[in-house]
Short mmCIF file of C-alpha atoms in Angstrom, two decimals:
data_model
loop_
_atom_site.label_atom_id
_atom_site.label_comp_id
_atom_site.label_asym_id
_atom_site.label_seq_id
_atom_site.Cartn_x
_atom_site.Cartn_y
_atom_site.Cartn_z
CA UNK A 1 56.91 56.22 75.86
CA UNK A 2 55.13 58.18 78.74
CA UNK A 3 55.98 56.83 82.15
CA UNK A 4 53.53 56.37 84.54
CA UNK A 5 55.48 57.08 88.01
CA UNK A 6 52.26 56.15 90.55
CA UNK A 7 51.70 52.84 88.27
CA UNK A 8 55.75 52.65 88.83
CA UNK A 9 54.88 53.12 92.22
CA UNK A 10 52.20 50.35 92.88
CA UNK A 11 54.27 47.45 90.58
CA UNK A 12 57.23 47.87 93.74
CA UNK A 13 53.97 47.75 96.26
CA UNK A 14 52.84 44.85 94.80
CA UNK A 15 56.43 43.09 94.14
CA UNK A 16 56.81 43.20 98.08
CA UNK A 17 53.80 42.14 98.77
CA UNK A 18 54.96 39.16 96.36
CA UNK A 19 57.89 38.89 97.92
CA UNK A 20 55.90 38.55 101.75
CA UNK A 21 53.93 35.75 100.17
CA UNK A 22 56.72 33.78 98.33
CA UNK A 23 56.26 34.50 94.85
CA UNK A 24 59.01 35.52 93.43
CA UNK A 25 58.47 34.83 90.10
CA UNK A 26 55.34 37.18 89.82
CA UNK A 27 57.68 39.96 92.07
CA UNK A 28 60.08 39.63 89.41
CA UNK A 29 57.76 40.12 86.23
CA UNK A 30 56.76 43.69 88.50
CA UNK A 31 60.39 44.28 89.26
CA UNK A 32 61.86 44.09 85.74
CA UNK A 33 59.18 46.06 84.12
CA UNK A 34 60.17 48.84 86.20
CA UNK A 35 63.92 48.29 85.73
CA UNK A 36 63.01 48.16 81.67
CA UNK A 37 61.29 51.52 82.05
CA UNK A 38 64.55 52.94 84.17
CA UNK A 39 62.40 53.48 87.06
CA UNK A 40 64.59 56.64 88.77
CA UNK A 41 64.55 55.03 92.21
CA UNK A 42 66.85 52.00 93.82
CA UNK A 43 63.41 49.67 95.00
CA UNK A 44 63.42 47.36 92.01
CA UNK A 45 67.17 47.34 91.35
CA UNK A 46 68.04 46.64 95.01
CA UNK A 47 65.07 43.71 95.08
CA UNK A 48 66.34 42.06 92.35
CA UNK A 49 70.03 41.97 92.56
CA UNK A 50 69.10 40.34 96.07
CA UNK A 51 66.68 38.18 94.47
CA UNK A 52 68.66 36.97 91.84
CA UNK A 53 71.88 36.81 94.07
CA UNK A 54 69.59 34.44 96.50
CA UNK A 55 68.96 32.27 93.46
CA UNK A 56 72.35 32.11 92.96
CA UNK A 57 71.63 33.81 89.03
CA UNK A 58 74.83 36.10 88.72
CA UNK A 59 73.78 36.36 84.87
CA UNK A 60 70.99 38.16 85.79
CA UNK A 61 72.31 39.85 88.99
CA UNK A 62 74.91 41.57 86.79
CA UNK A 63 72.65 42.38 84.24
CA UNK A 64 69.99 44.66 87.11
CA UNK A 65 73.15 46.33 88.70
CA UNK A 66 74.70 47.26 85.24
CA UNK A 67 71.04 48.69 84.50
CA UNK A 68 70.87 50.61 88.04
CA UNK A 69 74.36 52.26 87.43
CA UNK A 70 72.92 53.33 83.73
CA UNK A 71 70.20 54.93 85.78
CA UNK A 72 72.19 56.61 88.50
CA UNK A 73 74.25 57.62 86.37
CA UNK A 74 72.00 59.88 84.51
CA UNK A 75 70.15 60.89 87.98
CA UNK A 76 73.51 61.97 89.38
CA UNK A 77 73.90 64.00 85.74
CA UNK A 78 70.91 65.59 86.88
CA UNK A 79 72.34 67.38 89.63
CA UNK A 80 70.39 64.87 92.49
CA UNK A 81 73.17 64.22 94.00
CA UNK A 82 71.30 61.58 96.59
CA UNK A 83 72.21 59.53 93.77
CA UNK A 84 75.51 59.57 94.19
CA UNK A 85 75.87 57.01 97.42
CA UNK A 86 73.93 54.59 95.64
CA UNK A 87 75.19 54.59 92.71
CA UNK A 88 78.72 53.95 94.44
CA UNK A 89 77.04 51.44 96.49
CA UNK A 90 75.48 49.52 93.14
CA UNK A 91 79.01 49.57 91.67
CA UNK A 92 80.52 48.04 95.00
CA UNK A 93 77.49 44.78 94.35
CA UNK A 94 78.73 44.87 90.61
CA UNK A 95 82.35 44.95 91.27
CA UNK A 96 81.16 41.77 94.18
CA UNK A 97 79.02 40.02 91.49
CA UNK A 98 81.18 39.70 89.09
CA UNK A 99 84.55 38.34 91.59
CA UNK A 100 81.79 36.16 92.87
CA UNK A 101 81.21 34.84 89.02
CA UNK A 102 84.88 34.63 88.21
CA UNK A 103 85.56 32.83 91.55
CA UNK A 104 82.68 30.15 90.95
CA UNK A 105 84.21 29.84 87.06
CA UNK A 106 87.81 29.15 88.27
CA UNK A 107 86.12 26.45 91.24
CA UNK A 108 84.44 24.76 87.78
CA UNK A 109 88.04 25.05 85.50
CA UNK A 110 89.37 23.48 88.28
CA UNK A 111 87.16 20.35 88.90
CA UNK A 112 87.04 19.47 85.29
CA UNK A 113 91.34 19.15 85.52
#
């Protein structure tokens, strides 16, 4: 599959501009279809972890930062090592996400005792 970078490009344009008018929903659709393509920059990754965090949707908040590590992971392999601060910083929002999840799953355990 060929990647088009400058459609790549206008889809995280047009997610903000989304984002500006409130709809989320179409910002996501633009968003993911980046992420699904490994888009080899932090725009879409860093939108929706925040979205999803916001919506309170750790499923899918652990599921973008998992896929942005994947990425800079490979774009740190390639010797760009701008990479590296953010892929430490995506691990940090992982590591966060998922203490957040186990947190809200012991505060549920504990209210059906």
């Amino acid at each position: 599959m060929e990647i088009n970078e400058n459609l790549q490009a206008e889809r995280n344009l047009k997610g903000t501009e989304f984002e500006k008018t409130g709809n989320l929903e179409k910002a996501i659709e633009l968003y993911e279809e980046n992420a699904a393509e490994s888009f080899k920059g932090n725009h879409p990754y860093d939108r929706l972890a925040t979205i999803y965090k916001n919506l309170n949707d750790l499923d899918n908040e652990i599921r973008i930062l998992e896929k942005a590590i994947v990425v800079y992971e490979e774009i740190t392999i390639e010797d760009r090592l701008e990479g590296l601060p953010k892929l430490f910083r995506f691990k940090n929002r992982l590591e966060k996400a998922i203490e957040t999840k186990k947190q809200l799953a012991k505060q549920k355990k504990a209210k059906l005792k």
